[in-house]
Amino acid sequence: MLKLREDSKYDLMVCTSMGLRITPKDRQPVQVSREYTLQANSAESNVLGVSSSLGLKTKVLTAFVEGSPLAQFIKSELRARNIDFEGPEVPQGGPWGYRHQINVADQGYGLRGARVWNDRTGEVGRTLNPKDFDFNKIFRF
């Protein structure tokens, strides 16, 4: 049986690449909608969000594009979900440099099934490296 430390600051921590999800309003197909909802997400941060809503202390280890309004949006969304975050600010490096991944999600309706198109080209999460984090501090060794 796994015994967890009782003096840990966080109940659950994950390392992930944070991105943006664009979803048409009113369950419309992506190609016909003119209004969309923007969310900050990753599969791992979705688990943190559920855990946080149940009262657990959570944290995401990730990377952000330095100076990006989308990075600021992601941080704001994490704060709103009571998820702490830590990670380096990576310079964008020009128009073909780093950015946060984008997922376009069609929720489906009736017989039209849900679909997700992932655009991960140049995602800043590719830069994540264990050297970005002080694991002795994080795990209090």
Coordinates of N, CA, C and O in Angstrom, one line a residue:
M1 N 0.8 -1.2 0.0 CA 0.0 0.0 0.0 C 0.9 1.2 0.0 O 1.8 1.3 0.7
L2 N 0.6 2.2 -0.8 CA 1.3 3.4 -0.9 C 1.0 4.4 0.2 O -0.2 4.6 0.5
K3 N 2.0 4.8 0.9 CA 1.8 5.7 2.0 C 2.2 7.1 1.6 O 3.4 7.3 1.2
L4 N 1.3 8.1 1.6 CA 1.6 9.4 1.2 C 2.1 10.2 2.4 O 1.8 10.0 3.5
R5 N 2.9 11.2 2.1 CA 3.5 12.1 3.1 C 2.3 12.9 3.7 O 1.5 13.4 3.0
E6 N 2.3 13.1 4.9 CA 1.3 13.8 5.6 C 1.6 15.3 5.6 O 0.7 16.1 5.8
D7 N 2.8 15.7 5.4 CA 3.2 17.1 5.4 C 3.4 17.8 4.0 O 3.9 18.8 3.9
S8 N 2.8 17.1 3.0 CA 2.9 17.7 1.7 C 2.0 18.9 1.5 O 0.9 18.9 2.0
K9 N 2.5 19.8 0.7 CA 1.7 21.0 0.4 C 0.6 20.7 -0.6 O -0.5 21.3 -0.5
Y10 N 0.9 19.8 -1.5 CA -0.1 19.5 -2.6 C -0.5 18.0 -2.5 O 0.2 17.1 -2.1
D11 N -1.8 17.8 -2.8 CA -2.4 16.5 -2.8 C -2.1 15.8 -4.2 O -2.0 14.6 -4.3
L12 N -2.1 16.6 -5.2 CA -1.9 16.1 -6.6 C -1.2 17.2 -7.4 O -1.5 18.3 -7.4
M13 N -0.1 16.7 -8.1 CA 0.6 17.6 -9.0 C 0.9 16.8 -10.3 O 1.1 15.6 -10.3
V14 N 0.8 17.6 -11.4 CA 1.0 17.0 -12.7 C 1.9 17.9 -13.6 O 2.0 19.1 -13.3
C15 N 2.6 17.2 -14.5 CA 3.4 18.0 -15.5 C 2.7 17.8 -16.8 O 2.3 16.7 -17.2
T16 N 2.4 18.9 -17.5 CA 1.7 18.9 -18.7 C 1.9 20.1 -19.6 O 2.5 21.1 -19.1
S17 N 1.5 20.0 -20.8 CA 1.6 21.2 -21.7 C 0.2 21.8 -21.8 O -0.8 21.1 -22.2
M18 N 0.1 23.0 -21.3 CA -1.3 23.7 -21.3 C -1.6 24.2 -22.7 O -0.7 24.7 -23.4
G19 N -2.8 24.2 -23.0 CA -3.3 24.7 -24.3 C -4.6 25.4 -24.2 O -5.1 25.6 -23.2
L20 N -5.1 25.7 -25.4 CA -6.4 26.4 -25.5 C -7.4 25.5 -26.3 O -7.0 24.9 -27.3
R21 N -8.6 25.5 -25.8 CA -9.6 24.7 -26.5 C -10.7 25.8 -27.0 O -11.2 26.6 -26.3
I22 N -10.9 25.7 -28.3 CA -11.9 26.5 -29.0 C -13.1 25.7 -29.3 O -13.0 24.7 -30.0
T23 N -14.3 26.0 -28.8 CA -15.5 25.2 -29.0 C -16.6 26.1 -29.5 O -16.9 27.2 -28.9
P24 N -17.3 25.8 -30.6 CA -18.4 26.6 -31.1 C -19.6 26.6 -30.1 O -19.8 25.7 -29.4
K25 N -20.2 27.8 -30.0 CA -21.4 27.9 -29.1 C -22.6 27.2 -29.7 O -22.6 26.9 -30.9
D26 N -23.5 26.8 -28.9 CA -24.7 26.2 -29.2 C -24.6 24.9 -30.0 O -25.4 24.6 -30.9
R27 N -23.5 24.2 -29.8 CA -23.2 22.9 -30.4 C -23.2 22.9 -31.9 O -23.5 21.9 -32.6
Q28 N -22.9 24.0 -32.5 CA -22.8 24.1 -33.9 C -21.6 23.4 -34.4 O -20.6 23.3 -33.7
P29 N -21.6 23.0 -35.7 CA -20.4 22.5 -36.3 C -19.3 23.6 -36.4 O -19.6 24.8 -36.6
V30 N -18.1 23.2 -36.3 CA -17.0 24.2 -36.3 C -17.0 25.1 -37.5 O -16.9 26.3 -37.5
Q31 N -17.3 24.5 -38.7 CA -17.2 25.2 -40.0 C -18.3 26.2 -40.2 O -18.2 27.1 -41.1
V32 N -19.4 26.2 -39.4 CA -20.5 27.2 -39.6 C -20.6 28.2 -38.5 O -21.3 29.2 -38.7
S33 N -20.0 27.9 -37.4 CA -20.2 28.8 -36.2 C -19.4 30.1 -36.4 O -18.4 30.1 -37.1
R34 N -19.9 31.2 -35.8 CA -19.2 32.5 -35.8 C -18.9 32.9 -34.4 O -18.3 33.9 -34.2
E35 N -19.4 32.1 -33.4 CA -19.1 32.4 -32.0 C -18.5 31.2 -31.3 O -19.0 30.1 -31.5
Y36 N -17.5 31.4 -30.6 CA -16.7 30.3 -30.0 C -16.5 30.6 -28.5 O -16.4 31.7 -28.1
T37 N -16.3 29.5 -27.7 CA -15.9 29.6 -26.3 C -14.4 29.2 -26.2 O -14.0 28.2 -26.9
L38 N -13.6 30.0 -25.5 CA -12.2 29.7 -25.3 C -12.0 29.2 -23.9 O -12.4 29.8 -22.9
Q39 N -11.3 28.1 -23.8 CA -11.0 27.5 -22.5 C -9.5 27.1 -22.4 O -8.9 26.8 -23.5
A40 N -8.9 27.2 -21.3 CA -7.5 26.7 -21.0 C -7.7 25.2 -20.6 O -8.4 24.9 -19.7
N41 N -6.9 24.3 -21.2 CA -7.0 23.0 -20.8 C -5.9 22.1 -21.2 O -5.0 22.5 -22.0
S42 N -5.9 20.9 -20.6 CA -5.1 19.8 -21.0 C -5.8 18.6 -20.3 O -6.5 18.9 -19.3
A43 N -5.6 17.4 -20.7 CA -6.2 16.3 -20.0 C -5.8 16.2 -18.6 O -6.7 16.0 -17.7
E44 N -4.5 16.5 -18.3 CA -4.0 16.4 -16.9 C -4.6 17.5 -16.1 O -5.0 17.3 -14.9
S45 N -4.7 18.7 -16.6 CA -5.3 19.8 -15.8 C -6.7 19.6 -15.6 O -7.3 20.1 -14.6
N46 N -7.4 18.9 -16.5 CA -8.8 18.6 -16.2 C -9.0 17.7 -15.0 O -9.9 17.9 -14.2
V47 N -8.0 16.8 -14.8 CA -8.0 15.9 -13.6 C -7.8 16.8 -12.4 O -8.4 16.7 -11.3
L48 N -6.8 17.8 -12.5 CA -6.6 18.7 -11.4 C -7.8 19.5 -11.0 O -8.1 19.8 -9.9
G49 N -8.5 20.0 -12.1 CA -9.7 20.8 -11.8 C -10.8 20.0 -11.0 O -11.4 20.6 -10.1
V50 N -11.0 18.8 -11.4 CA -12.0 17.9 -10.6 C -11.5 17.8 -9.2 O -12.2 17.9 -8.2
S51 N -10.2 17.4 -9.1 CA -9.6 17.2 -7.7 C -9.7 18.5 -6.9 O -10.0 18.4 -5.7
S52 N -9.4 19.6 -7.5 CA -9.5 20.9 -6.8 C -10.9 21.2 -6.3 O -11.1 21.7 -5.2
S53 N -11.9 20.9 -7.2 CA -13.3 21.1 -6.8 C -13.7 20.3 -5.7 O -14.7 20.6 -5.0
L54 N -13.0 19.2 -5.5 CA -13.3 18.3 -4.3 C -12.5 18.7 -3.1 O -12.6 18.0 -2.1
G55 N -11.8 19.8 -3.1 CA -11.1 20.3 -2.0 C -9.6 19.9 -1.9 O -9.0 20.3 -0.9
L56 N -9.1 19.3 -2.9 CA -7.7 18.9 -2.8 C -6.8 20.1 -3.3 O -7.2 20.9 -4.1
K57 N -5.6 20.2 -2.8 CA -4.6 21.2 -3.2 C -3.9 20.6 -4.4 O -3.2 19.6 -4.3
T58 N -3.9 21.4 -5.5 CA -3.3 20.9 -6.7 C -2.4 21.9 -7.4 O -2.4 23.1 -7.1
K59 N -1.5 21.3 -8.2 CA -0.5 22.2 -8.9 C -0.1 21.6 -10.2 O 0.0 20.4 -10.4
V60 N 0.0 22.4 -11.2 CA 0.5 22.0 -12.6 C 1.9 22.6 -12.8 O 2.2 23.7 -12.5
L61 N 2.8 21.7 -13.3 CA 4.1 22.1 -13.8 C 4.0 22.2 -15.3 O 3.7 21.2 -15.9
T62 N 4.3 23.3 -15.8 CA 4.2 23.5 -17.2 C 5.1 24.6 -17.7 O 6.0 25.1 -17.0
A63 N 5.0 25.0 -18.9 CA 5.8 26.1 -19.5 C 4.8 27.1 -20.1 O 3.7 26.7 -20.6
F64 N 5.2 28.4 -20.1 CA 4.4 29.5 -20.7 C 5.2 30.3 -21.7 O 6.4 30.4 -21.6
V65 N 4.5 30.8 -22.7 CA 5.1 31.7 -23.7 C 5.2 33.0 -23.0 O 4.2 33.6 -22.6
E66 N 6.5 33.5 -22.9 CA 6.7 34.8 -22.2 C 6.0 36.0 -22.9 O 6.1 36.1 -24.1
G67 N 5.3 36.7 -22.1 CA 4.6 37.9 -22.6 C 3.3 37.7 -23.4 O 2.7 38.6 -23.9
S68 N 2.9 36.4 -23.5 CA 1.8 36.1 -24.4 C 0.5 36.4 -23.6 O 0.3 35.9 -22.5
P69 N -0.5 37.1 -24.3 CA -1.8 37.2 -23.6 C -2.5 35.9 -23.4 O -3.3 35.7 -22.5
L70 N -2.2 34.9 -24.3 CA -2.8 33.6 -24.1 C -2.2 32.9 -22.9 O -3.0 32.2 -22.2
A71 N -1.0 33.1 -22.6 CA -0.4 32.5 -21.4 C -1.0 33.1 -20.2 O -1.3 32.5 -19.2
Q72 N -1.3 34.5 -20.2 CA -2.0 35.1 -19.1 C -3.4 34.6 -19.0 O -3.9 34.4 -17.9
F73 N -4.1 34.3 -20.1 CA -5.4 33.7 -20.0 C -5.3 32.3 -19.3 O -6.2 32.0 -18.5
I74 N -4.4 31.5 -19.7 CA -4.2 30.2 -19.1 C -4.0 30.3 -17.6 O -4.6 29.6 -16.8
K75 N -3.1 31.2 -17.2 CA -2.8 31.4 -15.8 C -4.1 31.8 -15.0 O -4.4 31.4 -13.9
S76 N -4.8 32.7 -15.6 CA -6.1 33.2 -15.0 C -7.1 32.1 -14.9 O -7.8 32.0 -13.8
E77 N -7.2 31.2 -15.9 CA -8.1 30.1 -15.8 C -7.7 29.1 -14.8 O -8.5 28.5 -14.0
L78 N -6.4 28.9 -14.6 CA -5.9 28.0 -13.6 C -6.2 28.5 -12.2 O -6.7 27.8 -11.3
R79 N -6.0 29.8 -12.0 CA -6.3 30.5 -10.7 C -7.8 30.3 -10.4 O -8.1 30.0 -9.3
A80 N -8.6 30.5 -11.4 CA -10.1 30.4 -11.2 C -10.5 29.0 -10.8 O -11.5 28.8 -10.1
R81 N -9.7 28.0 -11.2 CA -10.0 26.6 -10.9 C -9.2 26.2 -9.6 O -9.2 25.0 -9.3
N82 N -8.6 27.1 -8.9 CA -7.8 26.9 -7.7 C -6.7 25.9 -7.9 O -6.4 25.0 -7.1
I83 N -6.0 26.0 -9.1 CA -4.9 25.2 -9.4 C -3.7 26.1 -9.4 O -3.6 27.1 -10.2
D84 N -2.7 25.8 -8.6 CA -1.4 26.5 -8.6 C -0.6 26.1 -9.8 O -0.8 25.0 -10.3
F85 N 0.3 26.9 -10.2 CA 1.1 26.6 -11.4 C 2.5 27.1 -11.2 O 2.8 28.0 -10.4
E86 N 3.4 26.4 -11.9 CA 4.9 26.8 -11.8 C 5.5 26.3 -13.2 O 5.1 25.3 -13.7
G87 N 6.4 27.2 -13.7 CA 7.1 26.8 -14.9 C 7.8 28.0 -15.5 O 7.5 29.1 -15.2
P88 N 8.7 27.7 -16.4 CA 9.5 28.7 -17.0 C 8.7 29.6 -18.0 O 7.7 29.1 -18.6
E89 N 9.1 30.8 -18.2 CA 8.5 31.7 -19.3 C 9.5 31.6 -20.4 O 10.7 32.0 -20.3
V90 N 9.1 31.0 -21.5 CA 9.9 30.7 -22.7 C 9.7 31.8 -23.7 O 8.5 32.1 -24.1
P91 N 10.8 32.5 -24.2 CA 10.6 33.5 -25.3 C 9.9 32.9 -26.5 O 10.2 31.7 -26.9
Q92 N 9.0 33.6 -27.1 CA 8.3 33.1 -28.3 C 9.3 32.8 -29.4 O 9.2 31.8 -30.1
G93 N 10.3 33.7 -29.6 CA 11.3 33.4 -30.6 C 10.8 33.7 -32.1 O 11.3 33.1 -33.0
G94 N 10.0 34.7 -32.2 CA 9.5 35.1 -33.5 C 8.2 34.5 -33.9 O 7.6 33.7 -33.2
P95 N 7.7 34.9 -35.1 CA 6.4 34.4 -35.6 C 6.3 32.9 -35.8 O 5.2 32.4 -35.7
W96 N 7.4 32.3 -36.0 CA 7.4 30.8 -36.2 C 7.9 30.1 -34.9 O 8.3 28.9 -35.0
G97 N 7.9 30.8 -33.8 CA 8.5 30.2 -32.6 C 7.4 29.4 -31.8 O 6.5 28.8 -32.3
Y98 N 7.6 29.5 -30.5 CA 6.7 28.8 -29.6 C 5.4 29.4 -29.3 O 5.2 30.6 -29.4
R99 N 4.4 28.6 -29.1 CA 3.0 29.0 -28.7 C 2.4 27.9 -27.9 O 2.9 26.8 -27.8
H100 N 1.2 28.2 -27.4 CA 0.4 27.2 -26.7 C -0.4 26.4 -27.7 O -0.9 27.0 -28.6
Q101 N -0.5 25.1 -27.4 CA -1.3 24.3 -28.4 C -2.7 24.8 -28.5 O -3.3 25.4 -27.5
I102 N -3.3 24.5 -29.6 CA -4.7 24.8 -29.8 C -5.5 23.6 -30.2 O -5.1 22.8 -31.1
N103 N -6.6 23.4 -29.6 CA -7.5 22.3 -29.9 C -8.9 22.9 -30.3 O -9.4 23.6 -29.5
V104 N -9.4 22.5 -31.4 CA -10.7 22.9 -31.9 C -11.6 21.7 -31.7 O -11.4 20.7 -32.2
A105 N -12.6 22.0 -30.9 CA -13.5 20.8 -30.5 C -14.9 21.0 -31.0 O -15.6 22.1 -30.7
D106 N -15.4 20.1 -31.8 CA -16.8 20.1 -32.2 C -17.5 19.1 -31.2 O -17.2 17.9 -31.2
Q107 N -18.4 19.6 -30.4 CA -19.1 18.8 -29.4 C -20.0 17.7 -30.0 O -20.4 16.8 -29.3
G108 N -20.4 17.9 -31.2 CA -21.3 17.0 -31.8 C -22.7 17.3 -31.4 O -23.0 18.0 -30.4
Y109 N -23.7 16.7 -32.2 CA -25.1 16.9 -31.8 C -25.9 15.9 -32.6 O -25.7 15.7 -33.8
G110 N -26.8 15.2 -31.9 CA -27.6 14.2 -32.6 C -26.7 13.1 -33.2 O -25.9 12.5 -32.5
L111 N -26.8 12.8 -34.5 CA -26.0 11.8 -35.1 C -24.6 12.3 -35.4 O -23.7 11.4 -35.8
R112 N -24.3 13.6 -35.4 CA -23.0 14.1 -35.6 C -22.1 13.9 -34.4 O -22.4 14.5 -33.4
G113 N -21.1 13.1 -34.5 CA -20.3 12.8 -33.3 C -19.3 13.9 -33.0 O -19.0 14.7 -33.9
A114 N -18.9 13.9 -31.8 CA -17.9 14.9 -31.4 C -16.5 14.6 -32.0 O -16.2 13.4 -32.3
R115 N -15.8 15.7 -32.4 CA -14.4 15.6 -33.0 C -13.6 16.6 -32.4 O -14.0 17.7 -32.1
V116 N -12.3 16.4 -32.3 CA -11.3 17.3 -31.9 C -10.2 17.4 -32.8 O -9.6 16.3 -33.2
W117 N -9.8 18.6 -33.3 CA -8.6 18.8 -34.1 C -7.5 19.4 -33.3 O -7.7 20.5 -32.7
N118 N -6.4 18.8 -33.2 CA -5.3 19.3 -32.4 C -4.2 19.9 -33.3 O -3.8 19.4 -34.3
D119 N -3.8 21.1 -32.9 CA -2.7 21.8 -33.5 C -1.6 22.0 -32.5 O -1.7 22.9 -31.6
R120 N -0.6 21.2 -32.5 CA 0.4 21.2 -31.5 C 1.7 21.7 -32.1 O 2.8 21.6 -31.5
T121 N 1.7 22.3 -33.3 CA 2.9 22.8 -33.9 C 3.5 23.9 -33.1 O 2.9 24.8 -32.7
G122 N 4.8 23.7 -32.8 CA 5.5 24.8 -32.0 C 5.1 24.9 -30.6 O 5.4 25.9 -29.9
E123 N 4.4 24.0 -30.0 CA 3.9 24.1 -28.6 C 5.0 24.3 -27.6 O 6.0 23.6 -27.7
V124 N 4.8 25.2 -26.7 CA 5.8 25.5 -25.7 C 6.1 24.4 -24.8 O 7.2 24.2 -24.2
G125 N 5.1 23.5 -24.6 CA 5.3 22.3 -23.8 C 6.5 21.4 -24.2 O 7.0 20.6 -23.4
R126 N 6.8 21.5 -25.5 CA 8.0 20.7 -26.0 C 9.3 21.1 -25.3 O 10.2 20.3 -25.3
T127 N 9.3 22.3 -24.7 CA 10.6 22.7 -24.1 C 10.7 22.2 -22.7 O 11.8 22.4 -22.1
L128 N 9.7 21.6 -22.1 CA 9.7 21.2 -20.7 C 10.9 20.3 -20.4 O 11.2 19.4 -21.2
N129 N 11.6 20.6 -19.3 CA 12.8 19.8 -19.0 C 12.8 19.7 -17.5 O 12.5 20.7 -16.8
P130 N 13.2 18.6 -16.9 CA 13.3 18.5 -15.4 C 14.2 19.6 -14.8 O 13.9 20.0 -13.7
K131 N 15.1 20.1 -15.6 CA 16.0 21.2 -15.0 C 15.2 22.5 -14.8 O 15.7 23.4 -14.1
D132 N 14.0 22.6 -15.3 CA 13.1 23.7 -15.2 C 12.6 23.8 -13.7 O 12.0 24.9 -13.4
F133 N 12.6 22.8 -13.0 CA 12.0 22.7 -11.7 C 12.9 22.3 -10.6 O 13.8 21.4 -10.8
D134 N 12.7 22.8 -9.4 CA 13.5 22.5 -8.2 C 12.8 21.4 -7.5 O 12.0 21.6 -6.6
F135 N 13.0 20.1 -7.9 CA 12.3 19.0 -7.3 C 12.6 18.8 -5.8 O 11.8 18.3 -5.1
N136 N 13.8 19.2 -5.4 CA 14.1 19.1 -4.0 C 13.1 20.0 -3.2 O 12.6 19.7 -2.1
K137 N 12.9 21.2 -3.7 CA 12.0 22.1 -3.1 C 10.5 21.6 -3.2 O 9.7 21.6 -2.2
I138 N 10.2 21.2 -4.4 CA 8.8 20.7 -4.7 C 8.5 19.5 -3.7 O 7.4 19.5 -3.1
F139 N 9.4 18.6 -3.6 CA 9.1 17.4 -2.9 C 9.7 17.4 -1.5 O 9.6 16.5 -0.7
R140 N 10.4 18.5 -1.1 CA 11.0 18.7 0.2 C 11.9 17.6 0.6 O 11.8 17.0 1.7
F141 N 12.9 17.3 -0.3 CA 13.8 16.3 0.1 C 14.8 16.8 1.1 O 15.2 17.9 1.1

